[in-house]
Amino acid sequence: MINMKINGLPVSVEEGTTLLEAAKFLGFPIPTLCFMEGLLPYGACRLCVVEIGDGPKAKLVSSCTYLAEQGLNVRTASSRVVKARKMIIELLLATCPQSKVIQDLASAQGVHQQRFRQEHDDCILCGLCVRMCEQQMMAKAIGFQGRGEKRSLGTPFNIKSEVCRLCGGCIYVCPACQLRCTYNQVENAVCNGCANLTPPCLEKEKFDDMMCYMEPCVACEIKNDKK
Amino acid sequence: MRKTKEPISRKTKKSKSYGGLCLTCRWTATCTFPRDPEKPVLQCEEFEGDDFKPETASKIVEKHIGEQGELISILEEIQAKYGYLPQSALQLVAEKTGRSLVDIYGVATFYSSFSLKPRGRHLCSVCMGTACHVRGAPQVTEEFERQLKINREDTTPDKEFTLTTVNCLGACALGPTVVVDGHYFPNVNTTKVSDIIKKTQDGLDKIELHTDARVFPINVSCPRCNHSMMDATYLIDGYPSIRATMSFENNHGWIRLSSLYGSFKIESEYKIPMGAVVNFFCPHCHAELLGSSNCPECGTKMVPMIVRNGGMMQICSRRGCTGHRLDLNGVNL
Ligand code: SF4
Ligand code: FES
Ligand code: FES
């Protein structure tokens, strides 16, 4: 057992517990985005930062990936942590303002505005979909490609993957809430299901013979009405 | 508006510049095939064409499988063979190594030395790093685009030029810098662009790797401490020799190698029996010169040395084996 303190409260946890789990056990809320139970922690969003160490040695670490250590003194809501967290949310908002998940996080943290150049990306590179595909669906159909600014997400060669079973798991976990399939071309589709408000099958007949994991959805009803 | 320049004709000089070698081969400029300008060769034995052949790729995969960092070595070799990574090659690598295609694709797109699109015979990289950028690299790139009639990261339809931009080549003081097939062009401005293109067409390697017999002296240093290993006081073949410390069995002494590329003359304190594998050490920092790759001929570990003007030379550590690899920043001889 490892004894440590979270926000001054002593707690003893088993070896291999992450700081996030320990804080959760005590009931201290830590906002997370790229963490999901059932998937290996990845530490991409940094939203779960906490402060450890003392004095000049204090530093911010991501609690979802940091393992508990003997005698650690963790602060989950120090002013430094709150400031960093807000900044991260602002940056997330600057990338993906349309995401419901990010908007919710922002309002929970009291961020109502961001001061960076507004972009409208459809991915925050949190890696949830990649891990979902690999660790839960055992498919490894999608993955990261490129590097730096050009890092993006998709299937190899951006064509329909042979190992993809169109399960829709990637869309289900995606916080940016955008379709991972490039849905305007049926041959490029990762998944034909659509959690978006503009189902491709409405305009494109080619989608008729594709498996849809959402059937029946609004689109089906609209189609039926049209008939 | 500026008057558009005449597009540079690429046809005229070709037959002259490649000195009677196969015009179809992408490695003409650095080919080892004996040259006879009187009798042009149409195809040498090495020539495989640019078409992807599964057997060749399988062989490459099998050669490296099980090695540490096998994937990179495999991809590098495939890239060297075809100039890019064909889609079917990646699929084959995935199958053979049991890795998923996603991972391999991720690696292939991560490193800028890998290309998924076929590349031209000449690779022209314009530096767009900070120092070069402020000195007018964007204009230089635009000029290249205009003259070659392609966009950056593209290849001309005749497969002659590929234009890429890179971020800092480490030669900022010379900026804007352009590198074509491993040759650095310093202080490039828009007026020099056509010159560079022309020089490239005339055969860059001809100018610097001057003789056809491919014997030219090289200047090497230790890959660890970067001290020069050249010994001007001890000549072999009439050129300063490469000095190193060697050991084999219980013998420990100096060894001197000819610095002429293509000559395999050595002299050493102790006589090395044919076939013995010798360990090489830097005479300055005493680090062992141990490479990661194996000799293409006999599989023994190679000895790496840095070539003065950029590049890497590796020689086989087995006495009598002539296996070697000279890589002058991308030009693989
Ligand atoms: S597509 Fe969605 S789940 Fe996948 S990395 Fe991007 S934001 Fe995360
Ligand atoms: S939840 Fe910990 S880094 Fe994203
Ligand atoms: S910025 Fe061009 S060489 Fe460094």
Coordinates of C-alpha atoms and ligand atoms in Angstrom, one line a residue:
Chain A
M1 CA 0.0 0.0 0.0
I2 CA 1.1 3.5 -0.8
N3 CA 0.4 6.3 1.6
M4 CA 0.0 9.8 0.3
K5 CA -1.9 13.0 0.7
I6 CA -4.5 14.5 -1.7
N7 CA -5.5 18.0 -0.9
G8 CA -4.2 17.4 2.7
L9 CA -6.3 14.2 3.2
P10 CA -4.2 11.1 3.9
V11 CA -5.1 8.2 1.7
S12 CA -3.5 4.8 1.1
V13 CA -3.9 3.2 -2.2
E14 CA -2.6 0.1 -3.9
E15 CA 0.5 0.2 -6.0
G16 CA -0.2 1.0 -9.6
T17 CA -3.1 3.3 -8.9
T18 CA -3.1 6.5 -10.8
L19 CA -3.5 9.9 -9.1
L20 CA -6.8 10.3 -10.9
E21 CA -8.2 7.1 -9.5
A22 CA -7.0 8.0 -6.0
A23 CA -8.6 11.4 -6.2
K24 CA -11.8 9.9 -7.5
F25 CA -11.8 7.5 -4.6
L26 CA -11.7 10.4 -2.2
G27 CA -14.3 12.2 -4.2
F28 CA -12.1 15.1 -5.5
P29 CA -13.3 16.0 -9.0
I30 CA -10.8 16.2 -11.7
P31 CA -12.0 17.1 -15.2
T32 CA -10.9 14.7 -17.9
L33 CA -11.3 14.5 -21.6
C34 CA -9.0 11.8 -23.1
F35 CA -9.5 9.4 -20.2
M36 CA -12.0 6.7 -20.5
E37 CA -12.5 3.7 -18.3
G38 CA -11.7 0.5 -20.3
L39 CA -9.1 2.2 -22.4
L40 CA -5.5 2.7 -21.4
P41 CA -4.7 6.2 -20.2
Y42 CA -3.0 8.2 -22.9
G43 CA -2.3 11.6 -21.4
A44 CA -3.1 13.6 -24.6
C45 CA -5.4 16.4 -23.4
R46 CA -3.6 17.4 -20.2
L47 CA -6.9 18.5 -18.7
C48 CA -6.5 16.3 -15.7
V49 CA -3.4 18.2 -14.4
V50 CA -2.7 18.2 -10.7
E51 CA 0.2 19.7 -8.8
I52 CA 2.7 17.5 -7.0
G53 CA 5.9 18.2 -5.1
D54 CA 6.6 21.1 -2.8
G55 CA 8.1 24.6 -3.0
P56 CA 10.3 25.2 -6.0
K57 CA 10.0 21.6 -7.0
A58 CA 6.3 21.6 -7.4
K59 CA 5.2 20.6 -10.9
L60 CA 2.1 19.9 -12.9
V61 CA 1.5 16.3 -14.0
S62 CA -1.3 14.6 -15.8
S63 CA -3.1 12.6 -13.1
C64 CA -4.5 10.0 -15.5
T65 CA -1.1 8.7 -16.3
Y66 CA 0.9 9.5 -13.1
L67 CA 1.1 6.6 -10.7
A68 CA 0.8 7.0 -7.0
E69 CA 4.0 7.4 -5.0
Q70 CA 4.8 7.0 -1.4
G71 CA 4.5 10.3 0.5
L72 CA 3.2 12.3 -2.5
N73 CA 1.5 15.5 -1.8
V74 CA -1.1 16.1 -4.5
R75 CA -3.2 19.3 -5.0
T76 CA -6.1 18.9 -7.4
A77 CA -7.3 22.5 -7.2
S78 CA -4.4 24.8 -6.4
S79 CA -4.5 28.1 -8.2
R80 CA -1.7 26.9 -10.5
V81 CA -3.8 23.9 -11.4
V82 CA -6.9 25.9 -12.0
K83 CA -5.0 28.4 -14.2
A84 CA -3.5 25.6 -16.3
R85 CA -6.8 23.9 -16.7
K86 CA -8.5 27.0 -17.9
M87 CA -5.8 27.6 -20.4
I88 CA -6.2 24.1 -21.7
I89 CA -9.9 24.5 -22.1
E90 CA -9.4 27.8 -23.9
L91 CA -7.1 26.1 -26.3
L92 CA -9.5 23.3 -26.8
L93 CA -12.2 25.8 -27.5
A94 CA -10.0 27.5 -30.0
T95 CA -9.6 24.2 -31.9
C96 CA -13.0 22.7 -31.6
P97 CA -15.7 25.1 -30.5
Q98 CA -18.6 23.1 -31.8
S99 CA -17.9 20.1 -29.5
K100 CA -20.6 19.6 -26.9
V101 CA -18.1 17.8 -24.6
I102 CA -15.7 20.7 -24.6
Q103 CA -18.4 23.3 -24.2
D104 CA -19.7 21.4 -21.1
L105 CA -16.2 21.3 -19.7
A106 CA -15.7 25.0 -20.3
S107 CA -18.9 26.0 -18.6
A108 CA -18.1 23.7 -15.6
Q109 CA -14.8 25.4 -15.2
G110 CA -16.2 28.8 -15.7
V111 CA -14.5 29.6 -19.0
H112 CA -16.8 31.7 -21.2
Q113 CA -14.4 33.0 -23.7
Q114 CA -11.2 32.2 -25.4
R115 CA -8.5 34.6 -26.6
F116 CA -6.9 32.7 -29.5
R117 CA -7.5 32.6 -33.2
Q118 CA -10.7 30.7 -33.7
E119 CA -10.4 27.5 -35.7
H120 CA -12.9 24.9 -36.5
D121 CA -11.1 21.6 -36.5
D122 CA -12.9 18.3 -36.2
C123 CA -10.3 16.6 -34.1
I124 CA -8.4 17.4 -31.0
L125 CA -6.1 14.3 -31.3
C126 CA -7.2 12.9 -28.0
G127 CA -6.7 9.4 -29.3
L128 CA -9.9 8.0 -27.8
C129 CA -11.1 6.6 -31.1
V130 CA -7.7 5.0 -31.9
R131 CA -7.6 3.3 -28.5
M132 CA -11.2 2.3 -28.8
C133 CA -10.6 0.7 -32.1
E134 CA -7.5 -1.0 -30.9
Q135 CA -8.2 -2.0 -27.3
Q136 CA -11.9 -2.6 -27.3
M137 CA -12.8 -3.5 -30.9
M138 CA -9.5 -5.3 -31.5
A139 CA -9.5 -3.9 -35.1
K140 CA -6.7 -1.3 -35.4
A141 CA -8.4 0.2 -38.4
I142 CA -7.6 3.8 -37.6
G143 CA -4.5 5.5 -36.3
F144 CA -2.5 8.7 -36.2
Q145 CA -0.6 9.7 -39.2
G146 CA 1.8 12.5 -40.0
R147 CA 3.5 14.6 -37.4
G148 CA 3.4 18.0 -35.8
E149 CA 1.0 20.4 -37.4
K150 CA 0.0 17.8 -40.0
R151 CA -0.8 15.1 -37.5
S152 CA -4.2 13.7 -38.3
L153 CA -6.3 10.7 -37.9
G154 CA -7.5 8.2 -40.4
T155 CA -7.2 4.8 -42.0
P156 CA -4.0 3.9 -43.9
F157 CA -4.0 5.7 -47.3
N158 CA -7.4 7.2 -46.3
I159 CA -9.3 4.4 -48.0
K160 CA -11.7 2.1 -46.5
S161 CA -9.9 -0.2 -44.1
E162 CA -10.2 -4.0 -44.5
V163 CA -10.2 -4.6 -40.8
C164 CA -12.9 -2.0 -40.0
R165 CA -16.2 -3.7 -39.1
L166 CA -18.1 -0.4 -39.2
C167 CA -18.8 -0.8 -35.5
G168 CA -19.1 2.9 -34.9
G169 CA -17.1 2.8 -31.7
C170 CA -14.9 5.6 -32.8
I171 CA -17.8 7.9 -33.3
Y172 CA -19.3 6.9 -30.1
V173 CA -16.3 8.0 -28.0
C174 CA -15.3 11.0 -30.0
P175 CA -15.6 14.2 -27.9
A176 CA -15.3 16.4 -31.0
C177 CA -18.5 14.7 -32.1
Q178 CA -17.6 14.7 -35.8
L179 CA -17.9 11.8 -38.0
R180 CA -14.6 10.0 -38.4
C181 CA -15.7 8.8 -41.7
T182 CA -15.2 11.0 -44.7
Y183 CA -18.8 10.5 -45.4
N184 CA -19.2 12.2 -48.7
Q185 CA -17.4 9.4 -50.5
V186 CA -18.7 6.0 -49.9
E187 CA -15.4 4.3 -50.7
N188 CA -13.6 6.4 -48.1
A189 CA -16.0 5.7 -45.3
V190 CA -14.6 4.4 -42.1
C191 CA -18.0 3.9 -40.8
N192 CA -21.2 4.8 -42.5
G193 CA -23.2 5.5 -39.4
C194 CA -23.7 9.1 -38.6
A195 CA -24.1 10.8 -35.3
N196 CA -24.1 14.1 -37.0
L197 CA -27.2 16.1 -38.0
T198 CA -26.6 15.8 -41.7
P199 CA -26.8 12.1 -42.4
P200 CA -25.0 11.4 -45.7
C201 CA -27.6 8.7 -46.7
L202 CA -30.2 11.4 -47.2
E203 CA -28.5 12.9 -50.3
K204 CA -26.4 10.0 -51.4
E205 CA -28.0 6.9 -52.7
K206 CA -24.7 5.0 -52.6
F207 CA -25.2 4.7 -48.9
D208 CA -28.3 2.6 -49.3
D209 CA -26.5 -0.7 -49.3
M210 CA -24.1 0.1 -46.5
M211 CA -24.6 -1.2 -43.0
C212 CA -25.8 1.5 -40.6
Y213 CA -25.3 1.0 -36.9
M214 CA -27.9 3.6 -36.1
E215 CA -30.8 2.2 -38.0
P216 CA -33.5 3.4 -37.7
C217 CA -32.6 7.1 -37.1
V218 CA -34.0 10.4 -38.1
A219 CA -32.6 10.0 -41.6
C220 CA -34.6 6.8 -42.1
E221 CA -37.7 8.5 -41.0
I222 CA -37.2 11.5 -43.3
K223 CA -36.5 9.1 -46.1
N224 CA -39.7 7.1 -45.4
D225 CA -41.6 10.4 -45.3
K226 CA -40.3 11.3 -48.7
K227 CA -41.4 8.0 -50.3
Chain B
M1 CA 3.4 41.6 -63.7
R2 CA 6.6 39.8 -64.2
K3 CA 7.3 38.3 -67.6
T4 CA 7.1 34.5 -67.3
K5 CA 10.4 32.9 -68.1
E6 CA 10.7 30.3 -70.8
P7 CA 10.2 26.9 -69.2
I8 CA 13.5 25.1 -69.0
S9 CA 13.8 22.4 -71.5
R10 CA 14.8 19.1 -69.9
K11 CA 15.1 17.0 -72.9
T12 CA 18.2 18.3 -74.7
K13 CA 21.0 17.7 -72.4
K14 CA 20.0 14.3 -71.1
S15 CA 21.9 11.9 -73.4
K16 CA 25.1 13.9 -73.0
S17 CA 25.0 14.2 -69.3
Y18 CA 24.5 10.7 -68.3
G19 CA 27.6 9.5 -70.1
G20 CA 26.2 6.5 -71.9
L21 CA 24.3 5.0 -69.0
C22 CA 20.8 3.8 -68.9
L23 CA 18.5 6.7 -69.2
T24 CA 15.6 4.8 -67.7
C25 CA 17.3 4.2 -64.3
R26 CA 16.8 6.6 -61.4
W27 CA 20.3 5.9 -60.1
T28 CA 22.1 6.8 -63.3
A29 CA 24.0 9.7 -61.6
T30 CA 25.6 7.4 -59.1
C31 CA 25.7 4.1 -61.0
T32 CA 28.6 1.8 -60.6
F33 CA 28.2 0.1 -64.0
P34 CA 31.4 0.5 -66.1
R35 CA 30.9 3.5 -68.3
D36 CA 31.6 3.5 -72.0
P37 CA 30.4 6.6 -73.6
E38 CA 30.8 5.0 -77.0
K39 CA 28.4 2.2 -76.2
P40 CA 25.4 3.4 -74.3
V41 CA 23.9 0.8 -72.0
L42 CA 20.2 0.3 -72.1
Q43 CA 19.8 -1.7 -69.0
C44 CA 22.3 -3.1 -66.5
E45 CA 21.6 -6.2 -64.5
E46 CA 20.6 -4.2 -61.5
F47 CA 17.8 -2.4 -63.2
E48 CA 14.5 -3.5 -62.1
G49 CA 12.3 -0.7 -63.2
D50 CA 10.3 1.4 -60.9
D51 CA 7.5 -1.2 -60.7
F52 CA 6.9 -2.8 -57.4
K53 CA 7.8 -6.4 -57.2
P54 CA 6.5 -8.4 -54.3
E55 CA 9.4 -10.8 -54.4
T56 CA 12.0 -8.1 -54.0
A57 CA 10.1 -6.5 -51.2
S58 CA 9.7 -9.8 -49.4
K59 CA 13.4 -10.4 -49.6
I60 CA 14.0 -7.0 -48.0
V61 CA 11.6 -7.8 -45.3
E62 CA 13.1 -11.2 -44.6
K63 CA 16.5 -9.7 -44.5
H64 CA 15.7 -7.4 -41.6
I65 CA 13.1 -9.3 -39.7
G66 CA 13.9 -9.8 -36.1
E67 CA 16.4 -7.0 -36.0
Q68 CA 16.1 -4.2 -33.6
G69 CA 14.2 -1.5 -35.2
E70 CA 13.4 -3.7 -38.1
L71 CA 10.5 -1.7 -39.4
I72 CA 12.5 1.4 -40.1
S73 CA 15.3 -0.6 -41.8
I74 CA 12.7 -2.3 -44.0
L75 CA 11.0 0.9 -45.0
E76 CA 14.3 2.6 -45.6
E77 CA 15.4 -0.1 -47.9
I78 CA 12.1 -0.2 -49.8
Q79 CA 12.3 3.6 -50.1
A80 CA 15.8 3.4 -51.5
K81 CA 14.8 0.8 -54.0
Y82 CA 11.7 2.5 -55.4
G83 CA 12.3 6.1 -54.3
Y84 CA 9.0 5.9 -52.4
L85 CA 6.9 3.5 -50.4
P86 CA 4.3 1.9 -52.7
Q87 CA 1.0 1.1 -51.1
S88 CA 1.3 -2.6 -51.9
A89 CA 4.7 -2.7 -50.3
L90 CA 3.4 -1.4 -47.0
Q91 CA 0.6 -4.0 -47.1
L92 CA 3.2 -6.6 -47.7
V93 CA 5.3 -5.4 -44.9
A94 CA 2.3 -5.5 -42.6
E95 CA 1.5 -9.0 -43.6
K96 CA 5.1 -10.3 -43.2
T97 CA 5.9 -8.6 -39.9
G98 CA 2.6 -9.2 -38.4
R99 CA 2.2 -5.5 -37.5
S100 CA -1.0 -3.7 -38.3
L101 CA -1.1 -1.5 -41.4
V102 CA -2.1 1.5 -39.2
D103 CA 1.1 1.4 -37.3
I104 CA 3.3 1.0 -40.4
Y105 CA 1.4 3.8 -42.1
G106 CA 1.9 6.0 -39.0
V107 CA 5.6 5.4 -39.1
A108 CA 5.8 6.0 -42.8
T109 CA 4.0 9.3 -42.6
F110 CA 5.8 10.4 -39.4
Y111 CA 9.3 10.6 -40.9
S112 CA 9.8 13.1 -43.7
S113 CA 12.4 10.9 -45.3
F114 CA 9.7 8.5 -46.3
S115 CA 7.5 9.4 -49.1
L116 CA 4.3 7.7 -50.1
K117 CA 4.3 9.4 -53.5
P118 CA 6.8 8.5 -56.2
R119 CA 9.7 10.8 -56.3
G120 CA 11.6 12.2 -59.2
R121 CA 15.1 11.5 -60.2
H122 CA 16.3 14.6 -58.4
L123 CA 15.1 15.7 -55.0
C124 CA 15.2 19.4 -54.5
S125 CA 14.6 20.6 -51.0
V126 CA 14.2 24.3 -50.3
C127 CA 14.9 25.3 -46.7
M128 CA 11.9 27.1 -45.1
G129 CA 13.4 27.3 -41.7
T130 CA 13.3 30.6 -39.8
A131 CA 16.6 31.9 -40.9
C132 CA 16.1 31.1 -44.5
H133 CA 12.5 32.2 -44.4
V134 CA 13.4 35.7 -43.4
R135 CA 16.0 35.9 -46.1
G136 CA 13.5 35.1 -48.9
A137 CA 13.1 31.3 -49.0
P138 CA 9.3 31.6 -49.8
Q139 CA 10.1 33.6 -52.9
V140 CA 12.8 31.0 -53.9
T141 CA 10.2 28.2 -53.4
E142 CA 7.7 30.1 -55.5
E143 CA 10.3 30.5 -58.2
F144 CA 11.0 26.8 -58.2
E145 CA 7.3 26.1 -58.4
R146 CA 7.0 28.4 -61.3
Q147 CA 10.0 27.1 -63.3
L148 CA 9.3 23.5 -62.6
K149 CA 5.6 24.1 -63.1
I150 CA 4.7 22.0 -60.0
N151 CA 3.6 22.7 -56.5
R152 CA 5.8 22.0 -53.5
E153 CA 5.8 18.4 -52.4
D154 CA 5.1 17.4 -56.0
T155 CA 7.0 15.8 -58.8
T156 CA 7.2 16.9 -62.4
P157 CA 5.3 14.8 -64.9
D158 CA 8.5 13.6 -66.5
K159 CA 9.7 12.3 -63.1
E160 CA 12.8 14.5 -63.1
F161 CA 12.3 16.7 -60.2
T162 CA 10.6 16.5 -56.8
L163 CA 10.3 19.8 -55.0
T164 CA 10.0 19.7 -51.2
T165 CA 10.4 22.2 -48.4
V166 CA 12.2 21.4 -45.2
N167 CA 12.6 23.1 -41.9
C168 CA 16.2 24.0 -41.3
L169 CA 19.1 22.1 -42.8
G170 CA 21.5 23.3 -40.2
A171 CA 23.2 25.7 -42.6
C172 CA 21.4 28.9 -41.5
A173 CA 24.5 31.1 -42.1
L174 CA 24.4 30.2 -45.7
G175 CA 20.6 30.8 -46.1
P176 CA 18.5 30.7 -48.1
T177 CA 19.7 27.1 -48.6
V178 CA 18.7 24.7 -51.2
V179 CA 19.8 21.1 -51.3
V180 CA 19.6 19.1 -54.5
D181 CA 20.5 15.4 -54.3
G182 CA 22.8 16.1 -51.3
H183 CA 24.5 19.2 -52.8
Y184 CA 24.1 22.4 -50.9
F185 CA 23.5 25.6 -52.7
P186 CA 24.1 28.6 -50.4
N187 CA 22.6 32.1 -50.6
V188 CA 20.0 31.2 -53.2
N189 CA 17.9 33.9 -54.6
T190 CA 15.3 33.8 -57.4
T191 CA 17.8 34.5 -60.1
K192 CA 19.9 31.5 -59.1
V193 CA 17.0 29.1 -59.4
S194 CA 17.2 28.4 -63.1
D195 CA 20.9 27.9 -62.7
I196 CA 20.4 25.3 -60.1
I197 CA 17.9 23.5 -62.2
K198 CA 20.2 23.5 -65.1
K199 CA 23.1 22.3 -63.1
T200 CA 21.0 19.4 -61.8
Q201 CA 20.1 18.4 -65.3
D202 CA 23.7 18.4 -66.4
G203 CA 24.4 16.0 -63.6
L204 CA 25.5 17.3 -60.3
D205 CA 27.4 14.3 -59.3
K206 CA 29.6 14.6 -62.3
I207 CA 31.1 17.8 -61.0
E208 CA 32.0 16.6 -57.6
L209 CA 32.5 12.9 -57.7
H210 CA 34.7 13.6 -60.6
T211 CA 36.2 10.5 -62.1
D212 CA 34.3 7.8 -63.7
A213 CA 36.3 5.0 -62.2
R214 CA 34.7 6.3 -59.0
V215 CA 38.0 6.7 -57.2
F216 CA 38.0 9.8 -55.2
P217 CA 39.4 10.7 -51.8
I218 CA 37.1 11.1 -48.8
N219 CA 37.7 12.9 -45.6
V220 CA 36.2 11.2 -42.5
S221 CA 35.8 11.8 -38.8
C222 CA 34.8 9.9 -35.8
P223 CA 31.0 9.6 -35.4
R224 CA 31.4 9.9 -31.6
C225 CA 33.8 12.9 -31.1
N226 CA 33.8 14.2 -34.6
H227 CA 37.6 14.5 -34.6
S228 CA 39.1 14.1 -38.0
M229 CA 40.6 10.6 -38.5
M230 CA 42.7 11.7 -41.4
D231 CA 46.5 11.3 -41.1
A232 CA 48.3 13.7 -43.5
T233 CA 51.7 12.3 -42.4
Y234 CA 51.0 8.8 -43.6
L235 CA 50.1 8.5 -47.3
I236 CA 48.4 5.6 -48.9
D237 CA 47.7 5.7 -52.6
G238 CA 49.2 9.2 -52.5
Y239 CA 46.5 10.6 -50.3
P240 CA 46.3 11.1 -46.5
S241 CA 45.2 7.9 -44.9
I242 CA 42.4 7.2 -42.4
R243 CA 43.9 6.4 -39.0
A244 CA 42.2 4.2 -36.4
T245 CA 43.1 1.9 -33.6
M246 CA 42.2 -1.7 -34.1
S247 CA 42.1 -4.9 -32.1
F248 CA 41.6 -8.5 -33.0
E249 CA 42.3 -11.5 -30.9
N250 CA 45.1 -10.3 -28.6
N251 CA 46.6 -7.7 -30.9
H252 CA 46.0 -4.1 -30.4
G253 CA 47.6 -1.5 -32.7
W254 CA 47.1 1.1 -35.4
I255 CA 45.6 0.6 -38.7
R256 CA 45.6 2.9 -41.7
L257 CA 43.1 2.7 -44.5
S258 CA 43.3 4.2 -47.9
S259 CA 41.0 7.2 -48.2
L260 CA 40.4 6.7 -51.8
Y261 CA 36.9 5.5 -52.3
G262 CA 37.2 2.4 -54.3
S263 CA 40.6 1.4 -53.0
F264 CA 40.7 -1.2 -50.3
K265 CA 44.4 -0.9 -49.4
I266 CA 45.2 -1.1 -45.7
E267 CA 48.3 -1.0 -43.6
S268 CA 48.4 -2.1 -40.0
E269 CA 50.8 -2.7 -37.1
Y270 CA 50.0 -6.3 -36.9
K271 CA 49.2 -8.5 -39.9
I272 CA 45.5 -9.3 -40.0
P273 CA 44.7 -12.7 -41.3
M274 CA 42.2 -12.8 -44.1
G275 CA 38.7 -13.3 -42.8
A276 CA 39.4 -12.0 -39.3
V277 CA 36.9 -9.5 -37.8
V278 CA 38.6 -6.5 -36.5
N279 CA 37.3 -4.0 -33.9
F280 CA 37.9 -0.4 -34.8
F281 CA 38.4 2.4 -32.3
C282 CA 38.6 6.1 -32.7
P283 CA 42.3 7.3 -32.1
H284 CA 41.0 10.4 -30.3
C285 CA 38.2 9.4 -28.0
H286 CA 38.9 5.7 -28.1
A287 CA 35.2 4.9 -28.6
E288 CA 34.6 1.7 -30.5
L289 CA 33.3 2.5 -34.0
L290 CA 30.4 0.2 -34.1
G291 CA 27.6 0.6 -36.5
S292 CA 24.0 -0.6 -36.3
S293 CA 23.9 -2.1 -39.8
N294 CA 25.4 -5.3 -41.1
C295 CA 27.7 -5.7 -44.1
P296 CA 25.6 -6.2 -47.3
E297 CA 28.1 -8.8 -48.4
C298 CA 29.0 -11.0 -45.4
G299 CA 26.7 -9.8 -42.6
T300 CA 29.4 -8.7 -40.2
K301 CA 28.9 -5.5 -38.3
M302 CA 29.9 -2.4 -40.2
V303 CA 32.3 0.4 -39.0
P304 CA 30.7 3.8 -39.4
M305 CA 32.6 7.1 -40.1
I306 CA 31.3 10.5 -40.8
V307 CA 32.2 12.0 -44.2
R308 CA 33.4 15.5 -43.9
N309 CA 30.9 17.3 -46.2
G310 CA 28.0 15.5 -44.8
G311 CA 27.2 11.8 -45.1
M312 CA 28.2 8.6 -43.7
M313 CA 30.6 5.9 -44.7
Q314 CA 30.4 2.4 -43.4
I315 CA 33.0 -0.3 -44.1
C316 CA 32.9 -4.0 -43.3
S317 CA 35.0 -5.0 -40.3
R318 CA 36.1 -8.3 -41.8
R319 CA 39.5 -8.4 -43.4
G320 CA 39.3 -9.0 -47.1
C321 CA 35.6 -8.2 -47.4
T322 CA 35.0 -5.2 -49.6
G323 CA 31.5 -4.6 -48.4
H324 CA 30.9 -0.9 -47.7
R325 CA 28.3 1.7 -47.9
L326 CA 28.8 5.4 -48.7
D327 CA 25.9 7.6 -48.1
L328 CA 26.5 11.2 -49.0
N329 CA 23.3 12.8 -47.6
G330 CA 20.9 10.7 -49.5
V331 CA 23.1 9.8 -52.5
N332 CA 23.6 6.2 -51.9
L333 CA 26.6 4.9 -53.8
Ligands
SF4_1 S1 -11.5 11.8 -33.9 FE1 -12.4 12.3 -31.9 S2 -11.9 10.6 -30.6 FE2 -10.5 10.5 -32.4 S3 -8.7 11.6 -31.7 FE3 -10.0 13.1 -32.8 S4 -11.2 14.0 -31.2 FE4 -10.3 12.2 -30.3
FES2 S1 -7.5 12.9 -19.1 FE1 -5.5 12.9 -18.4 S2 -4.4 13.8 -20.1 FE2 -6.4 13.7 -20.8
FES3 S1 16.9 27.9 -41.5 FE1 17.6 27.2 -43.5 S2 19.3 26.1 -42.9 FE2 18.6 26.7 -41.0

